[in-house]
Coordinates of C-alpha atoms and ligand atoms in Angstrom, one line a residue:
X1 CA 35.6 87.2 129.3
X2 CA 32.2 85.7 129.7
X3 CA 29.6 88.3 130.4
X4 CA 26.6 87.3 132.6
X5 CA 23.3 89.0 131.8
X6 CA 20.8 89.2 134.4
X7 CA 17.4 91.1 134.7
X8 CA 16.8 93.4 137.7
X9 CA 14.0 95.9 137.4
X10 CA 12.9 98.7 139.8
X11 CA 9.8 96.6 140.6
X12 CA 11.7 93.3 141.1
X13 CA 15.1 93.8 142.7
X14 CA 16.4 90.4 143.5
X15 CA 18.7 90.7 146.6
X16 CA 20.8 87.8 145.8
X17 CA 21.5 89.1 142.2
X18 CA 22.3 92.6 143.6
X19 CA 24.8 91.0 146.0
X20 CA 26.5 89.1 143.3
X21 CA 26.9 92.2 141.2
X22 CA 28.3 94.1 144.3
X23 CA 30.8 91.3 144.9
X24 CA 32.1 91.6 141.4
X25 CA 32.9 95.2 141.9
X26 CA 34.5 94.5 145.2
X27 CA 36.6 91.9 143.5
X28 CA 37.8 94.7 141.0
X29 CA 35.5 93.6 138.2
X30 CA 33.1 95.6 136.0
X31 CA 29.3 95.6 135.9
X32 CA 27.0 97.6 133.5
X33 CA 23.9 98.8 135.3
X34 CA 20.7 100.9 134.6
X35 CA 20.2 104.5 136.0
X36 CA 17.6 107.0 135.3
X37 CA 19.8 108.7 132.6
X38 CA 21.5 106.0 130.5
X39 CA 23.2 102.7 131.3
X40 CA 26.6 103.0 133.2
X41 CA 29.7 101.0 133.1
X42 CA 30.6 100.6 136.7
X43 CA 33.9 99.7 138.6
X44 CA 35.1 100.4 142.1
X45 CA 35.6 104.2 142.1
X46 CA 38.3 103.9 144.8
X47 CA 40.3 101.3 143.2
X48 CA 42.7 102.6 140.6
X49 CA 43.0 99.3 138.8
X50 CA 39.2 99.2 138.3
X51 CA 39.1 102.6 136.8
X52 CA 41.9 101.6 134.3
X53 CA 39.7 98.6 133.3
X54 CA 36.8 100.8 132.6
X55 CA 38.9 102.8 130.3
X56 CA 40.1 99.7 128.5
X57 CA 36.6 98.2 128.2
X58 CA 35.2 101.4 126.6
X59 CA 38.3 102.2 124.7
X60 CA 38.1 105.6 126.3
X61 CA 40.9 108.2 126.4
X62 CA 42.4 108.2 130.0
X63 CA 42.0 111.9 130.3
X64 CA 38.4 111.7 130.2
X65 CA 37.3 111.5 133.8
X66 CA 34.7 109.1 135.3
X67 CA 31.7 110.0 137.5
X68 CA 31.5 108.6 141.1
X69 CA 28.1 107.3 141.9
X70 CA 26.9 107.2 145.5
X71 CA 23.7 105.9 147.1
X72 CA 23.5 108.1 150.2
X73 CA 24.4 111.7 151.0
X74 CA 26.5 110.7 154.0
X75 CA 29.2 109.3 151.9
X76 CA 29.9 112.5 150.0
X77 CA 32.3 113.8 152.7
X78 CA 34.5 110.8 152.3
X79 CA 35.5 111.8 148.6
X80 CA 35.2 115.5 148.4
X81 CA 37.1 118.3 150.4
X82 CA 34.3 120.8 150.8
X83 CA 30.6 121.2 150.0
X84 CA 30.1 124.8 149.2
X85 CA 26.8 126.5 150.3
X86 CA 25.4 126.8 146.9
X87 CA 26.1 123.2 146.2
X88 CA 24.2 122.2 149.4
X89 CA 21.2 124.1 148.0
X90 CA 21.5 122.4 144.7
X91 CA 21.8 118.9 146.4
X92 CA 18.7 119.7 148.6
X93 CA 16.6 120.3 145.4
X94 CA 17.9 117.7 143.0
X95 CA 19.6 114.7 144.6
X96 CA 18.9 111.9 144.2
X97 CA 18.4 112.5 140.5
X98 CA 20.0 113.1 137.0
X99 CA 22.5 115.7 138.2
X100 CA 26.3 115.4 138.4
X101 CA 28.3 117.9 140.6
X102 CA 32.1 118.6 140.5
X103 CA 33.8 119.3 143.7
X104 CA 37.5 119.3 145.0
X105 CA 38.5 115.7 145.4
X106 CA 40.1 114.1 148.5
X107 CA 43.0 111.7 148.3
X108 CA 40.4 108.9 148.8
X109 CA 39.7 109.2 145.2
X110 CA 42.6 107.9 142.9
X111 CA 43.7 110.2 139.9
X112 CA 42.8 107.2 137.6
X113 CA 39.2 107.8 138.3
X114 CA 39.3 111.6 137.8
X115 CA 41.4 111.5 134.7
X116 CA 44.3 113.2 136.6
X117 CA 42.2 116.1 137.8
X118 CA 42.0 117.5 141.4
X119 CA 38.3 117.7 141.1
X120 CA 35.8 114.7 141.1
X121 CA 32.4 114.4 139.6
X122 CA 29.7 112.9 141.8
X123 CA 26.2 111.6 141.2
X124 CA 23.6 110.3 143.4
X125 CA 21.0 108.4 141.2
X126 CA 17.5 107.9 142.0
X127 CA 17.1 104.7 140.2
X128 CA 16.5 102.0 142.7
X129 CA 18.3 99.3 140.9
X130 CA 21.4 101.7 140.7
X131 CA 21.1 102.6 144.3
X132 CA 20.8 99.0 145.6
X133 CA 23.8 98.0 143.3
X134 CA 26.1 100.8 144.5
X135 CA 25.3 100.0 148.1
X136 CA 26.2 96.3 147.6
X137 CA 29.4 97.4 145.7
X138 CA 30.8 99.2 148.8
X139 CA 29.2 102.7 148.2
X140 CA 31.4 104.3 145.5
X141 CA 31.0 103.1 141.8
X142 CA 32.8 105.0 139.1
X143 CA 30.9 104.9 136.0
X144 CA 30.8 106.6 132.5
X145 CA 28.1 105.6 130.1
X146 CA 28.1 101.9 129.1
X147 CA 28.8 102.4 125.4
X148 CA 32.1 102.1 123.4
X149 CA 33.8 105.3 123.3
X150 CA 32.2 107.6 120.5
X151 CA 29.0 105.6 120.2
X152 CA 25.6 107.0 121.3
X153 CA 24.9 106.2 125.1
X154 CA 22.9 103.1 125.6
X155 CA 19.2 103.6 126.7
X156 CA 18.5 99.7 126.3
X157 CA 20.5 96.7 127.7
X158 CA 20.7 95.2 124.1
X159 CA 22.8 98.2 123.1
X160 CA 25.0 97.7 126.2
X161 CA 25.3 94.1 125.0
X162 CA 26.2 95.2 121.4
X163 CA 29.1 97.3 122.7
X164 CA 30.4 95.6 125.8
X165 CA 29.6 91.7 125.6
X166 CA 32.8 90.0 126.5
X167 CA 34.4 93.2 127.9
X168 CA 32.6 93.3 131.3
X169 CA 31.7 90.6 133.9
X170 CA 28.0 91.3 134.1
X171 CA 25.1 93.4 132.5
X172 CA 22.2 94.2 134.5
X173 CA 19.2 94.6 132.2
X174 CA 16.9 97.0 134.0
X175 CA 14.6 97.6 131.0
X176 CA 13.8 101.0 129.4
X177 CA 15.6 104.0 130.8
X178 CA 13.3 106.8 131.9
X179 CA 15.3 109.9 130.8
X180 CA 17.6 108.7 128.1
X181 CA 20.2 111.5 128.0
X182 CA 23.1 111.8 130.3
X183 CA 23.1 113.7 133.6
X184 CA 23.5 117.5 133.8
X185 CA 26.9 118.2 135.0
X186 CA 27.4 121.4 137.2
X187 CA 30.7 122.7 138.5
X188 CA 30.1 123.9 141.9
X189 CA 33.6 124.7 142.8
X190 CA 33.1 128.2 141.2
X191 CA 31.5 131.1 142.8
X192 CA 28.7 131.1 140.2
X193 CA 28.0 127.4 139.4
X194 CA 28.5 126.5 135.8
X195 CA 26.7 123.9 133.6
X196 CA 29.4 122.0 131.8
X197 CA 27.0 119.5 130.2
X198 CA 23.2 120.2 129.8
X199 CA 20.7 117.4 130.9
X200 CA 17.3 116.8 132.3
X201 CA 18.0 119.3 135.2
X202 CA 18.0 122.5 133.1
X203 CA 19.5 126.0 133.7
X204 CA 15.9 127.3 134.5
X205 CA 15.5 124.7 137.1
X206 CA 18.8 125.3 138.8
X207 CA 18.1 129.1 138.8
X208 CA 15.1 128.6 140.9
X209 CA 17.4 127.3 143.7
X210 CA 20.5 129.5 143.3
X211 CA 20.2 132.9 141.7
X212 CA 22.4 132.6 138.8
X213 CA 24.0 129.6 137.0
X214 CA 26.4 130.1 134.1
X215 CA 26.6 127.7 131.1
X216 CA 29.9 126.7 129.6
X217 CA 29.8 128.9 126.4
X218 CA 31.3 126.1 124.2
X219 CA 28.2 123.9 124.7
X220 CA 25.6 125.2 122.3
X221 CA 27.7 127.4 120.1
X222 CA 28.8 125.4 117.1
X223 CA 31.2 128.1 116.0
X224 CA 32.8 128.6 119.5
X225 CA 36.5 127.8 119.3
X226 CA 37.2 127.5 123.1
X227 CA 37.9 124.2 124.7
X228 CA 34.8 122.8 126.6
X229 CA 35.5 122.4 130.4
X230 CA 34.1 119.0 130.9
X231 CA 37.0 116.9 129.2
X232 CA 34.4 114.4 127.7
X233 CA 32.6 117.3 125.8
X234 CA 35.9 117.7 123.7
X235 CA 35.6 114.3 122.0
X236 CA 33.4 113.4 119.0
X237 CA 30.6 111.6 121.0
X238 CA 27.2 110.6 120.7
X239 CA 27.9 109.9 117.2
X240 CA 26.0 107.6 114.6
X241 CA 28.0 106.1 111.8
X242 CA 25.9 108.1 109.2
X243 CA 26.8 111.4 107.8
X244 CA 24.5 113.7 109.7
X245 CA 23.2 117.1 109.6
X246 CA 20.6 119.3 111.3
X247 CA 18.3 121.8 109.4
X248 CA 16.8 124.7 111.2
X249 CA 14.6 127.6 110.3
X250 CA 10.7 128.0 109.9
X251 CA 8.9 124.7 109.7
X252 CA 8.0 124.8 106.1
X253 CA 11.4 125.7 105.0
X254 CA 13.0 123.1 107.0
X255 CA 10.8 120.5 105.7
X256 CA 11.3 121.6 101.9
X257 CA 15.1 121.8 102.5
X258 CA 15.2 118.2 104.2
X259 CA 13.3 116.9 101.1
X260 CA 15.8 118.5 98.8
X261 CA 18.8 117.2 100.8
X262 CA 17.6 113.5 100.8
X263 CA 16.4 113.6 97.1
X264 CA 19.7 112.2 95.8
X265 CA 20.4 109.9 98.6
X266 CA 19.5 106.1 98.9
X267 CA 20.1 105.0 102.3
X268 CA 18.9 108.1 104.2
X269 CA 16.7 108.8 107.3
X270 CA 14.8 111.9 108.3
X271 CA 14.4 112.6 111.9
X272 CA 11.2 114.5 112.6
X273 CA 8.3 115.0 114.9
X274 CA 4.9 113.5 115.1
X275 CA 3.4 116.7 113.8
X276 CA 5.5 116.7 110.6
X277 CA 5.1 112.9 109.7
X278 CA 2.4 113.7 107.1
X279 CA 4.7 116.2 105.3
X280 CA 7.3 113.5 104.6
X281 CA 4.9 110.9 103.3
X282 CA 6.6 108.2 101.1
X283 CA 10.0 109.1 102.6
X284 CA 12.1 107.4 105.2
X285 CA 11.4 108.8 108.5
X286 CA 11.9 108.2 112.2
X287 CA 9.5 109.8 114.5
X288 CA 11.2 111.1 117.5
X289 CA 8.0 112.1 119.3
X290 CA 5.8 115.2 119.7
X291 CA 6.9 118.8 119.8
X292 CA 4.7 119.1 122.8
X293 CA 6.6 116.4 124.7
X294 CA 10.3 117.2 124.7
X295 CA 10.9 114.5 127.3
X296 CA 9.8 111.9 124.8
X297 CA 12.1 113.5 122.2
X298 CA 15.1 113.1 124.7
X299 CA 14.3 109.6 125.5
X300 CA 14.0 108.5 121.8
X301 CA 17.1 110.2 120.5
X302 CA 19.9 107.8 121.2
X303 CA 17.7 104.7 120.2
X304 CA 17.1 106.3 116.9
X305 CA 20.7 107.1 116.3
X306 CA 21.5 103.5 117.2
X307 CA 18.8 102.1 114.9
X308 CA 20.3 104.2 112.1
X309 CA 23.6 102.5 112.8
X310 CA 21.9 99.0 112.8
X311 CA 20.1 99.7 109.5
X312 CA 23.4 100.9 108.0
X313 CA 22.0 104.3 107.2
X314 CA 24.6 106.5 105.5
X315 CA 22.9 109.8 105.6
X316 CA 20.7 111.4 108.5
X317 CA 18.9 114.8 108.1
X318 CA 17.4 115.9 111.3
X319 CA 15.0 118.7 112.2
X320 CA 16.1 121.1 115.0
X321 CA 14.3 121.4 118.2
X322 CA 13.4 124.1 120.7
X323 CA 16.4 124.7 123.0
X324 CA 14.7 125.6 126.2
X325 CA 14.5 123.4 129.3
X326 CA 15.6 119.8 128.4
X327 CA 15.8 121.0 124.7
X328 CA 19.3 122.5 125.6
X329 CA 20.4 118.9 126.3
X330 CA 18.6 117.5 123.2
X331 CA 20.1 120.2 120.9
X332 CA 23.6 119.8 122.6
X333 CA 23.6 116.1 121.8
X334 CA 22.1 116.4 118.4
X335 CA 24.8 119.0 117.5
X336 CA 27.6 116.7 118.5
X337 CA 26.1 113.7 116.8
X338 CA 25.9 115.8 113.7
X339 CA 29.6 116.8 114.2
X340 CA 28.3 120.5 114.3
X341 CA 26.8 120.4 110.7
X342 CA 23.9 122.8 110.8
X343 CA 22.2 124.1 107.7
X344 CA 19.9 127.1 107.9
X345 CA 16.9 126.6 105.7
Ligands
AMP1 P1 30.0 109.9 130.7 O1 29.2 109.5 131.9 O2 30.5 108.7 129.6 O3 29.4 111.0 129.9 O4 31.4 110.5 131.2 C1 31.5 111.4 132.3 C2 31.5 112.8 131.9 O5 31.8 113.5 133.1 C3 32.5 113.2 130.9 O6 31.9 114.2 130.0 C4 33.6 113.9 131.8 O7 34.3 114.8 131.0 C5 32.8 114.5 132.9 N1 33.5 114.8 134.0 C6 33.9 113.8 135.0 N2 34.6 114.4 135.8 C7 34.8 115.6 135.6 C8 35.5 116.7 136.3 N3 36.2 116.5 137.4 N4 35.5 117.9 135.7 C9 34.7 118.1 134.6 N5 34.1 117.1 134.0 C10 34.1 115.9 134.5
MG2 MG1 29.6 108.9 127.7

């Protein structure tokens, strides 16, 4: 398949290109597009064959459901049975935005889109290219992240190309992605809403709107043996090709431990923060941002993991980060990328 690459950015939304992208979806094709979280791989959410194509293009197991993207709130009722009171409050506060909600699905959504589940994941993105594209595509775009299954989610169009060139009809290059980590997923079918995947919208933010929000206990605890409730969280994911570990503890001890770990390695990278760069002088480091700007750390993480792949790095030692706020999402992805290998310094 020949993949057409077009550039559509939030400050230059070309209506004829958006229309063309929308027509591809309506004809049952696939388009990768930018959102505020990561690039998505879109198909018609209401067309079972389109969803099958998404799984095939990604090499994704078909029991791992897709997220249905909408561009206006009125369309929610067409695909979900009920919007519980607490969900309404959460929607009021955070939609459009980087938050996915799980509802009971209506029959309008095929099981191919929900991986056989009776629930459907819905997101209403704020990114203007995404919104215009979803509208042009008929209003319901199923999309997982636009990477090959198991690779880090793409935060730049060149990474979408690396994974999906020849596998999709079009890639929309929307430039840099603001957040760089996948959406928060919250199951609102439960009495007490539960975070199934942490993201930019944190537990603390949600609890300002609804009194209490639980968090799937399997998410942060590396030793927890229960199965995560979001099917996608069960797979090895977000993973670089290198052998990776996370070192945690007091700063000084972490730095010493990391130096010791890489001392007998050739092709290694140390993932560290601005503040510690001077401590690793002469060693191979990647600066993920400043401790005081966790949003930057979030937005740099996947790019750094991809760069390690491109540079054929075989060993990655990463520092650990504070897990408050968006830090919960950062640590969740980092722990998965490291295959749960955590060393206490
Ligand atoms: P991705 O955007 O590639 O991260 O994939 C979508 C994520 O949403 C996966 O982790 C899925 O497991 C999760 N997801 C989608 N639908 C549901 C659902 N009905 N219940 C729980 N998790 C879901
Ligand atoms: Mg994904």
